[in-house]
Amino acid sequence: MVEVEWNADAVVALRAAMRRSRAEFARTVGVSKRTLALWESGTTTSMHAASRRLLDKVLAEADDGIVSRFHWSLRQRTSLATPKTPAPNVDLVADSANRSAALLNWAEASNTGPLTIAGMCDELRSVSRSYLKEPTRPLFDRSTVVRDRAAELLSGRQHPSHAALLYGVAGWALTLLGWITIDLGKPDIADKHLRAAWAFAENADDDNLRAWVRASQHTSSFWREDYLAAAEYARDGLQYATDGTAALFLYSALALDLAHARDGRGAASARDRAIDLGAASAESPGPDVLAGPFSCSIERAGGLWADTSLTQVDPARSLEFATAAVQGYASIPDDRRNVGSERMVRCQEIKAHVALGNFDVAQAQLEHVAEATPDEHRIGPLAQRVEEIAWMARDVAAAGARGVVDCAVEFRRAPRAGTLPMLSGGMG
């Protein structure tokens, strides 16, 4: 380790790097708060050899993060104490601003402000709005950066209100990572993100986050065909779904879970409750924290109602729900459309047409979905829906069904960059 000259700047830098109060740091090095204050102010340079050895020991035993922050802080303090003469042609104003900007990371790590948290929230909103509209890998990476940044800031000394907000930011980032991972066809891996997300939601005491974590865990169980577990997650999530559209999603999802579990009465009750909520939200939509997978429009819910009806062998009503949802999506501006959910709803409409024997219509609509879906967005749930269309069409002894099967096979044959195998190490 580089030998340190223990002067006022070095002592202040070490305490800042360890994120200790004066009282805590004084106890660590075995001096009074008054003595420590004299050291840090530079009023006295008198320091016992034993104290210097103890400071050396504290630094030697510190983890890499503390050591890195110490040397960075010491360089900054030395630089600020002895301003350098700028080279010729250097703009003094710009140079001073750049040096101020260099202090931002240190300032954030020691005390996060509301602007920092707002910036991370804005980043997550941007990712959720862009999901399935832009390449998946960069969105996954951006979510990971926000998660890690929030966790890093939580390791510092934060005001309690800021800490709660940071737990919320990290929880939303983890939930988004979990949802993306489900869509990539890896629900078992997604569960790791979502278990951590629940812990952060608890620390944040954020009911809306709790509701969407449970919605995501429901979705993970659903795509593993564990419908009873999915229903339990949906039920548990409903007790937290007091704001936004989480309740609309959870009641709609619960209806589908119960339909698969052959609880027809329960499925009908949950769907009716969802329909009532959908009508209320159409008149007075509630705000959601994030968009994309963590917002449920009446069109998205309609896709789930259509699936529930088809599961209960009522293709005519399924087609009614799905067609209304597709028409609703057509009226939404492109920049506000949840294209992932829209594709899933269109597949529900296609399944209803197959069940009713409308093969020409089903094939034309499936070709439209294929044309509108980039290869990398042909992800787990959507690919599974197309596979279901193929299964249904194969079971029908009709000439027109063959075209539907061929179209579905071609959709599945396309390379799916969206599976992102390098990341491995929605429902609606």
Short mmCIF file of C-alpha atoms in Angstrom, two decimals:
data_model
loop_
_atom_site.label_atom_id
_atom_site.label_comp_id
_atom_site.label_asym_id
_atom_site.label_seq_id
_atom_site.Cartn_x
_atom_site.Cartn_y
_atom_site.Cartn_z
CA MET A 1 0.00 0.00 0.00
CA VAL A 2 1.17 3.55 -0.74
CA GLU A 3 2.43 5.28 2.42
CA VAL A 4 0.09 8.06 3.48
CA GLU A 5 1.10 11.32 5.08
CA TRP A 6 -1.56 11.76 7.75
CA ASN A 7 -2.40 15.45 7.58
CA ALA A 8 -5.78 17.23 7.79
CA ASP A 9 -6.73 16.41 4.20
CA ALA A 10 -5.89 12.71 4.61
CA VAL A 11 -7.88 12.37 7.85
CA VAL A 12 -10.93 14.09 6.37
CA ALA A 13 -10.66 11.96 3.22
CA LEU A 14 -10.52 8.72 5.21
CA ARG A 15 -13.52 9.63 7.36
CA ALA A 16 -15.50 10.63 4.25
CA ALA A 17 -14.53 7.41 2.48
CA MET A 18 -15.70 5.35 5.47
CA ARG A 19 -18.89 7.44 5.71
CA ARG A 20 -18.53 7.86 9.47
CA SER A 21 -19.62 10.68 11.72
CA ARG A 22 -16.93 12.47 13.71
CA ALA A 23 -17.98 10.63 16.87
CA GLU A 24 -17.86 7.24 15.14
CA PHE A 25 -14.51 7.91 13.48
CA ALA A 26 -12.98 9.29 16.69
CA ARG A 27 -13.88 6.06 18.48
CA THR A 28 -12.36 4.03 15.64
CA VAL A 29 -8.96 5.76 15.92
CA GLY A 30 -9.05 6.14 19.70
CA VAL A 31 -9.11 9.92 20.14
CA SER A 32 -11.61 12.46 21.40
CA LYS A 33 -13.94 14.34 19.07
CA ARG A 34 -12.06 17.54 19.98
CA THR A 35 -8.72 16.05 18.96
CA LEU A 36 -10.20 14.79 15.70
CA ALA A 37 -11.66 18.24 15.01
CA LEU A 38 -8.23 19.80 15.57
CA TRP A 39 -6.64 17.31 13.16
CA GLU A 40 -9.24 17.92 10.47
CA SER A 41 -9.08 21.69 10.77
CA GLY A 42 -5.30 21.69 10.52
CA THR A 43 -5.09 23.60 13.81
CA THR A 44 -2.65 21.02 15.11
CA THR A 45 -0.33 18.72 13.28
CA SER A 46 0.59 16.88 16.46
CA MET A 47 -0.29 13.21 16.03
CA HIS A 48 1.06 10.34 18.11
CA ALA A 49 2.88 7.60 16.24
CA ALA A 50 0.35 5.13 17.63
CA SER A 51 -2.50 7.12 16.07
CA ARG A 52 -0.73 7.20 12.71
CA ARG A 53 -0.21 3.44 12.90
CA LEU A 54 -3.87 2.94 13.71
CA LEU A 55 -4.91 5.10 10.75
CA ASP A 56 -2.58 3.03 8.56
CA LYS A 57 -4.19 -0.16 9.92
CA VAL A 58 -7.74 1.12 9.36
CA LEU A 59 -6.91 1.98 5.74
CA ALA A 60 -5.07 -1.32 5.17
CA GLU A 61 -8.06 -3.35 6.39
CA ALA A 62 -10.65 -1.32 4.48
CA ASP A 63 -12.41 -2.81 1.49
CA ASP A 64 -11.57 -1.76 -2.06
CA GLY A 65 -14.48 0.66 -2.24
CA ILE A 66 -13.32 2.62 0.80
CA VAL A 67 -9.71 2.68 -0.42
CA SER A 68 -10.82 3.90 -3.85
CA ARG A 69 -12.99 6.64 -2.34
CA PHE A 70 -10.18 7.66 0.02
CA HIS A 71 -7.59 8.19 -2.71
CA TRP A 72 -10.13 9.93 -4.96
CA SER A 73 -11.24 12.24 -2.15
CA LEU A 74 -7.65 12.97 -1.13
CA ARG A 75 -6.73 13.89 -4.70
CA GLN A 76 -9.75 16.17 -4.91
CA ARG A 77 -8.94 17.89 -1.62
CA THR A 78 -5.30 18.36 -2.60
CA SER A 79 -6.34 19.69 -5.98
CA LEU A 80 -8.84 22.11 -4.45
CA ALA A 81 -6.34 23.28 -1.84
CA THR A 82 -3.63 24.03 -4.40
CA PRO A 83 -5.34 25.23 -7.59
CA LYS A 84 -3.32 24.55 -10.69
CA THR A 85 -2.57 27.25 -13.19
CA PRO A 86 -4.55 26.31 -16.26
CA ALA A 87 -2.68 25.67 -19.45
CA PRO A 88 -2.79 28.34 -22.12
CA ASN A 89 -6.02 28.48 -24.10
CA VAL A 90 -8.00 26.70 -21.34
CA ASP A 91 -11.31 28.36 -20.58
CA LEU A 92 -11.17 29.16 -16.85
CA VAL A 93 -14.94 29.08 -16.50
CA ALA A 94 -15.27 25.72 -18.26
CA ASP A 95 -12.34 24.26 -16.34
CA SER A 96 -13.88 25.28 -13.03
CA ALA A 97 -17.23 23.80 -14.08
CA ASN A 98 -15.60 20.51 -15.07
CA ARG A 99 -13.91 20.26 -11.68
CA SER A 100 -17.23 20.93 -9.97
CA ALA A 101 -18.86 18.20 -12.05
CA ALA A 102 -16.13 15.80 -10.94
CA LEU A 103 -17.34 16.23 -7.37
CA LEU A 104 -20.84 14.99 -8.22
CA ASN A 105 -20.24 11.27 -7.67
CA TRP A 106 -18.61 11.93 -4.30
CA ALA A 107 -21.42 14.26 -3.24
CA GLU A 108 -24.08 11.75 -4.32
CA ALA A 109 -22.38 8.90 -2.51
CA SER A 110 -22.25 10.84 0.74
CA ASN A 111 -25.74 12.36 0.52
CA THR A 112 -28.20 11.64 -2.27
CA GLY A 113 -30.50 14.47 -3.23
CA PRO A 114 -33.97 14.37 -4.77
CA LEU A 115 -32.63 15.31 -8.20
CA THR A 116 -30.47 12.18 -8.30
CA ILE A 117 -33.42 9.96 -7.43
CA ALA A 118 -35.67 11.76 -9.92
CA GLY A 119 -33.08 11.12 -12.64
CA MET A 120 -33.05 7.39 -11.93
CA CYS A 121 -36.87 7.29 -11.91
CA ASP A 122 -36.92 9.08 -15.26
CA GLU A 123 -34.50 6.51 -16.65
CA LEU A 124 -36.74 3.62 -15.57
CA ARG A 125 -39.79 5.34 -17.07
CA SER A 126 -37.91 5.72 -20.33
CA VAL A 127 -36.92 2.03 -20.34
CA SER A 128 -40.44 0.84 -19.57
CA ARG A 129 -41.93 3.06 -22.30
CA SER A 130 -39.39 1.81 -24.83
CA TYR A 131 -39.72 -1.88 -23.98
CA LEU A 132 -40.50 -4.00 -27.05
CA LYS A 133 -40.20 -0.88 -29.21
CA GLU A 134 -36.41 -0.76 -29.13
CA PRO A 135 -33.66 -3.43 -29.01
CA THR A 136 -33.89 -5.40 -25.78
CA ARG A 137 -30.22 -5.64 -24.77
CA PRO A 138 -29.62 -1.89 -24.23
CA LEU A 139 -32.83 -1.63 -22.17
CA PHE A 140 -31.75 -4.59 -20.04
CA ASP A 141 -28.35 -2.97 -19.51
CA ARG A 142 -29.88 0.40 -18.59
CA SER A 143 -32.12 -1.26 -16.00
CA THR A 144 -29.09 -3.04 -14.54
CA VAL A 145 -27.19 0.25 -14.26
CA VAL A 146 -30.06 1.87 -12.34
CA ARG A 147 -30.36 -1.14 -10.02
CA ASP A 148 -26.64 -1.11 -9.25
CA ARG A 149 -26.46 2.67 -8.85
CA ALA A 150 -29.34 2.69 -6.37
CA ALA A 151 -27.73 -0.14 -4.39
CA GLU A 152 -24.40 1.71 -4.38
CA LEU A 153 -26.01 4.87 -3.05
CA LEU A 154 -27.83 2.88 -0.37
CA SER A 155 -24.47 1.72 0.94
CA GLY A 156 -23.72 5.34 1.88
CA ARG A 157 -25.17 7.46 4.65
CA GLN A 158 -28.55 8.63 3.37
CA HIS A 159 -31.37 10.62 4.87
CA PRO A 160 -34.17 8.15 5.79
CA SER A 161 -36.58 9.64 3.25
CA HIS A 162 -33.96 9.34 0.51
CA ALA A 163 -33.15 5.76 1.55
CA ALA A 164 -36.82 4.75 1.18
CA LEU A 165 -36.94 6.29 -2.29
CA LEU A 166 -33.71 4.51 -3.29
CA TYR A 167 -35.11 1.18 -2.11
CA GLY A 168 -38.10 1.90 -4.34
CA VAL A 169 -35.91 2.73 -7.35
CA ALA A 170 -33.88 -0.45 -6.91
CA GLY A 171 -37.10 -2.47 -6.47
CA TRP A 172 -38.63 -1.15 -9.69
CA ALA A 173 -35.38 -1.80 -11.58
CA LEU A 174 -35.31 -5.39 -10.27
CA THR A 175 -38.97 -5.90 -11.21
CA LEU A 176 -38.31 -4.61 -14.72
CA LEU A 177 -35.33 -6.96 -15.03
CA GLY A 178 -37.53 -9.80 -13.82
CA TRP A 179 -40.24 -9.04 -16.39
CA ILE A 180 -37.74 -8.81 -19.24
CA THR A 181 -36.22 -12.13 -18.13
CA ILE A 182 -39.67 -13.78 -18.14
CA ASP A 183 -40.22 -12.51 -21.67
CA LEU A 184 -36.87 -13.96 -22.65
CA GLY A 185 -38.28 -17.37 -21.73
CA LYS A 186 -36.43 -17.79 -18.42
CA PRO A 187 -39.00 -17.47 -15.63
CA ASP A 188 -36.88 -19.52 -13.21
CA ILE A 189 -34.07 -16.97 -13.49
CA ALA A 190 -36.58 -14.12 -13.29
CA ASP A 191 -37.64 -15.35 -9.86
CA LYS A 192 -34.25 -14.35 -8.47
CA HIS A 193 -34.78 -10.75 -9.57
CA LEU A 194 -38.32 -10.77 -8.22
CA ARG A 195 -37.47 -12.17 -4.78
CA ALA A 196 -34.96 -9.37 -4.39
CA ALA A 197 -37.51 -6.88 -5.71
CA TRP A 198 -39.97 -7.92 -3.00
CA ALA A 199 -37.38 -7.31 -0.29
CA PHE A 200 -36.69 -3.84 -1.66
CA ALA A 201 -40.43 -3.12 -1.91
CA GLU A 202 -40.79 -4.07 1.76
CA ASN A 203 -37.93 -1.75 2.74
CA ALA A 204 -39.44 1.03 0.63
CA ASP A 205 -42.90 0.30 2.12
CA ASP A 206 -44.30 0.88 -1.39
CA ASP A 207 -47.65 -0.82 -1.98
CA ASN A 208 -47.75 -0.06 -5.70
CA LEU A 209 -44.35 -1.68 -6.13
CA ARG A 210 -45.47 -4.65 -4.02
CA ALA A 211 -48.51 -5.09 -6.28
CA TRP A 212 -46.46 -5.15 -9.49
CA VAL A 213 -43.83 -7.47 -7.99
CA ARG A 214 -46.65 -9.90 -7.21
CA ALA A 215 -48.04 -9.36 -10.72
CA SER A 216 -44.64 -10.26 -12.14
CA GLN A 217 -44.34 -13.32 -9.89
CA HIS A 218 -47.82 -14.34 -11.01
CA THR A 219 -46.68 -14.04 -14.64
CA SER A 220 -43.57 -16.13 -13.99
CA SER A 221 -45.71 -18.90 -12.46
CA PHE A 222 -48.31 -18.65 -15.24
CA TRP A 223 -45.78 -19.27 -18.01
CA ARG A 224 -44.55 -22.33 -16.09
CA GLU A 225 -48.20 -23.49 -16.10
CA ASP A 226 -48.32 -23.41 -12.30
CA TYR A 227 -51.77 -21.82 -12.29
CA LEU A 228 -52.51 -22.30 -8.59
CA ALA A 229 -49.30 -20.53 -7.59
CA ALA A 230 -50.04 -17.81 -10.13
CA ALA A 231 -53.49 -17.31 -8.62
CA GLU A 232 -52.03 -17.02 -5.11
CA TYR A 233 -49.60 -14.33 -6.26
CA ALA A 234 -52.45 -12.46 -7.96
CA ARG A 235 -54.63 -12.64 -4.84
CA ASP A 236 -51.81 -11.45 -2.61
CA GLY A 237 -50.98 -8.61 -4.98
CA LEU A 238 -54.54 -7.35 -4.91
CA GLN A 239 -54.30 -6.34 -1.25
CA TYR A 240 -51.60 -3.82 -2.24
CA ALA A 241 -53.16 -2.64 -5.52
CA THR A 242 -54.68 0.61 -4.32
CA ASP A 243 -53.25 3.00 -6.93
CA GLY A 244 -52.90 2.94 -10.70
CA THR A 245 -53.98 -0.01 -12.80
CA ALA A 246 -52.38 -2.93 -10.95
CA ALA A 247 -55.78 -4.14 -9.67
CA LEU A 248 -57.16 -4.26 -13.22
CA PHE A 249 -54.28 -6.45 -14.32
CA LEU A 250 -54.37 -8.68 -11.23
CA TYR A 251 -58.13 -9.37 -11.34
CA SER A 252 -57.90 -10.07 -15.10
CA ALA A 253 -54.93 -12.38 -14.56
CA LEU A 254 -56.64 -14.11 -11.64
CA ALA A 255 -59.64 -14.86 -13.84
CA LEU A 256 -57.39 -16.59 -16.36
CA ASP A 257 -55.54 -18.54 -13.64
CA LEU A 258 -58.83 -19.81 -12.19
CA ALA A 259 -60.14 -20.72 -15.64
CA HIS A 260 -57.06 -22.90 -16.18
CA ALA A 261 -57.59 -24.37 -12.69
CA ARG A 262 -61.18 -25.25 -13.76
CA ASP A 263 -62.75 -22.93 -11.21
CA GLY A 264 -65.38 -21.50 -13.54
CA ARG A 265 -67.31 -19.61 -10.89
CA GLY A 266 -64.18 -18.00 -9.47
CA ALA A 267 -62.94 -17.09 -12.95
CA ALA A 268 -66.27 -15.45 -13.83
CA SER A 269 -66.32 -13.50 -10.57
CA ALA A 270 -62.75 -12.22 -11.04
CA ARG A 271 -63.40 -11.29 -14.67
CA ASP A 272 -66.60 -9.42 -13.77
CA ARG A 273 -64.69 -7.49 -11.11
CA ALA A 274 -62.00 -6.67 -13.67
CA ILE A 275 -64.61 -5.50 -16.20
CA ASP A 276 -66.07 -3.16 -13.57
CA LEU A 277 -62.62 -1.80 -12.81
CA GLY A 278 -61.94 -1.37 -16.51
CA ALA A 279 -65.09 0.70 -16.95
CA ALA A 280 -64.13 2.86 -13.97
CA SER A 281 -60.55 3.34 -15.20
CA ALA A 282 -61.82 4.37 -18.65
CA GLU A 283 -63.70 7.24 -17.01
CA SER A 284 -60.97 8.19 -14.54
CA PRO A 285 -57.63 6.51 -15.35
CA GLY A 286 -55.26 6.21 -12.40
CA PRO A 287 -51.60 7.17 -12.76
CA ASP A 288 -49.02 4.39 -12.91
CA VAL A 289 -45.42 4.80 -11.73
CA LEU A 290 -44.03 3.13 -14.87
CA ALA A 291 -45.44 2.39 -18.31
CA GLY A 292 -45.14 -0.68 -20.52
CA PRO A 293 -45.46 -3.93 -18.57
CA PHE A 294 -46.39 -2.05 -15.35
CA SER A 295 -49.50 -0.37 -16.68
CA CYS A 296 -52.73 -2.11 -17.64
CA SER A 297 -55.05 -0.48 -20.14
CA ILE A 298 -58.55 -1.81 -20.74
CA GLU A 299 -57.21 -3.17 -24.06
CA ARG A 300 -54.52 -5.19 -22.30
CA ALA A 301 -57.08 -6.47 -19.81
CA GLY A 302 -59.40 -7.32 -22.70
CA GLY A 303 -56.77 -9.69 -24.06
CA LEU A 304 -56.77 -11.54 -20.75
CA TRP A 305 -60.58 -11.67 -20.73
CA ALA A 306 -60.47 -13.10 -24.25
CA ASP A 307 -58.01 -15.77 -23.13
CA THR A 308 -60.21 -16.60 -20.14
CA SER A 309 -63.26 -17.05 -22.38
CA LEU A 310 -61.37 -19.27 -24.81
CA THR A 311 -60.04 -21.37 -21.92
CA GLN A 312 -63.66 -21.82 -20.87
CA VAL A 313 -64.52 -22.94 -24.44
CA ASP A 314 -66.45 -19.82 -25.40
CA PRO A 315 -64.68 -18.72 -28.61
CA ALA A 316 -67.47 -16.33 -29.67
CA ARG A 317 -67.14 -14.26 -26.49
CA SER A 318 -63.35 -14.54 -26.69
CA LEU A 319 -63.46 -13.03 -30.18
CA GLU A 320 -65.74 -10.27 -28.92
CA PHE A 321 -63.28 -9.28 -26.17
CA ALA A 322 -60.20 -9.56 -28.41
CA THR A 323 -61.69 -7.60 -31.32
CA ALA A 324 -62.75 -4.76 -29.01
CA ALA A 325 -59.22 -4.66 -27.57
CA VAL A 326 -57.56 -4.61 -31.00
CA GLN A 327 -59.83 -1.78 -32.09
CA GLY A 328 -58.97 0.09 -28.90
CA TYR A 329 -55.26 -0.24 -29.59
CA ALA A 330 -55.79 1.13 -33.10
CA SER A 331 -57.06 4.39 -31.55
CA ILE A 332 -54.01 4.86 -29.29
CA PRO A 333 -51.12 7.00 -30.61
CA ASP A 334 -48.02 4.97 -31.45
CA ASP A 335 -45.87 6.63 -28.79
CA ARG A 336 -48.29 5.53 -26.04
CA ARG A 337 -49.10 2.07 -27.34
CA ASN A 338 -47.95 -1.03 -25.46
CA VAL A 339 -46.94 -2.93 -28.57
CA GLY A 340 -46.01 -6.08 -26.66
CA SER A 341 -49.48 -6.36 -25.18
CA GLU A 342 -51.07 -5.49 -28.52
CA ARG A 343 -49.29 -8.38 -30.22
CA MET A 344 -50.47 -10.76 -27.51
CA VAL A 345 -54.06 -9.55 -27.87
CA ARG A 346 -53.91 -10.00 -31.64
CA CYS A 347 -52.81 -13.58 -31.05
CA GLN A 348 -55.85 -14.09 -28.83
CA GLU A 349 -58.03 -12.80 -31.65
CA ILE A 350 -56.35 -15.22 -34.05
CA LYS A 351 -56.92 -18.15 -31.67
CA ALA A 352 -60.62 -17.29 -31.46
CA HIS A 353 -60.86 -17.19 -35.27
CA VAL A 354 -59.16 -20.61 -35.48
CA ALA A 355 -61.56 -22.02 -32.89
CA LEU A 356 -64.49 -20.68 -34.95
CA GLY A 357 -63.07 -22.03 -38.23
CA ASN A 358 -62.25 -18.61 -39.75
CA PHE A 359 -58.92 -19.80 -41.14
CA ASP A 360 -58.44 -17.23 -43.91
CA VAL A 361 -58.93 -14.38 -41.42
CA ALA A 362 -56.66 -16.09 -38.89
CA GLN A 363 -53.87 -16.53 -41.46
CA ALA A 364 -54.10 -12.93 -42.66
CA GLN A 365 -53.95 -11.61 -39.08
CA LEU A 366 -51.04 -13.87 -38.16
CA GLU A 367 -49.13 -12.66 -41.21
CA HIS A 368 -49.77 -9.09 -40.01
CA VAL A 369 -48.36 -9.92 -36.54
CA ALA A 370 -45.30 -11.52 -38.14
CA GLU A 371 -44.66 -8.49 -40.37
CA ALA A 372 -45.01 -6.10 -37.43
CA THR A 373 -42.75 -8.04 -35.04
CA PRO A 374 -38.95 -7.72 -35.36
CA ASP A 375 -37.08 -11.00 -34.97
CA GLU A 376 -35.60 -10.03 -31.61
CA HIS A 377 -39.04 -9.29 -30.18
CA ARG A 378 -40.38 -12.76 -31.00
CA ILE A 379 -39.85 -13.56 -27.37
CA GLY A 380 -41.01 -16.30 -25.00
CA PRO A 381 -44.70 -15.55 -24.33
CA LEU A 382 -45.42 -14.28 -27.85
CA ALA A 383 -43.67 -17.28 -29.40
CA GLN A 384 -45.68 -19.54 -27.11
CA ARG A 385 -48.93 -17.88 -28.20
CA VAL A 386 -48.03 -18.48 -31.86
CA GLU A 387 -47.21 -22.10 -31.01
CA GLU A 388 -50.67 -22.42 -29.43
CA ILE A 389 -52.21 -21.11 -32.66
CA ALA A 390 -50.32 -23.82 -34.57
CA TRP A 391 -51.51 -26.55 -32.17
CA MET A 392 -55.12 -25.44 -32.50
CA ALA A 393 -54.93 -25.33 -36.31
CA ARG A 394 -53.26 -28.78 -36.52
CA ASP A 395 -56.15 -30.28 -34.57
CA VAL A 396 -58.64 -29.13 -37.21
CA ALA A 397 -59.21 -31.35 -40.23
CA ALA A 398 -59.77 -28.52 -42.69
CA ALA A 399 -57.81 -27.44 -45.73
CA GLY A 400 -57.67 -23.79 -44.68
CA ALA A 401 -56.00 -24.65 -41.37
CA ARG A 402 -52.78 -25.68 -43.15
CA GLY A 403 -51.94 -22.10 -44.11
CA VAL A 404 -52.26 -21.00 -40.48
CA VAL A 405 -49.90 -23.78 -39.37
CA ASP A 406 -47.32 -22.91 -42.04
CA CYS A 407 -47.42 -19.23 -41.08
CA ALA A 408 -46.94 -20.09 -37.38
CA VAL A 409 -44.03 -22.42 -38.16
CA GLU A 410 -42.36 -19.68 -40.24
CA PHE A 411 -42.80 -17.20 -37.37
CA ARG A 412 -41.10 -19.61 -34.97
CA ARG A 413 -38.31 -20.38 -37.45
CA ALA A 414 -37.07 -16.75 -37.59
CA PRO A 415 -33.90 -16.14 -35.54
CA ARG A 416 -34.92 -14.71 -32.19
CA ALA A 417 -32.19 -12.28 -31.15
CA GLY A 418 -34.54 -11.20 -28.38
CA THR A 419 -33.71 -14.35 -26.43
CA LEU A 420 -30.29 -12.81 -25.69
CA PRO A 421 -28.54 -16.00 -24.53
CA MET A 422 -25.67 -13.89 -23.18
CA LEU A 423 -28.00 -12.62 -20.46
CA SER A 424 -28.97 -16.01 -19.12
CA GLY A 425 -25.69 -16.64 -16.81
CA GLY A 426 -45.38 -10.94 -20.69
CA MET A 427 -47.95 -12.01 -19.90
CA GLY A 428 -50.12 -9.65 -21.97
#
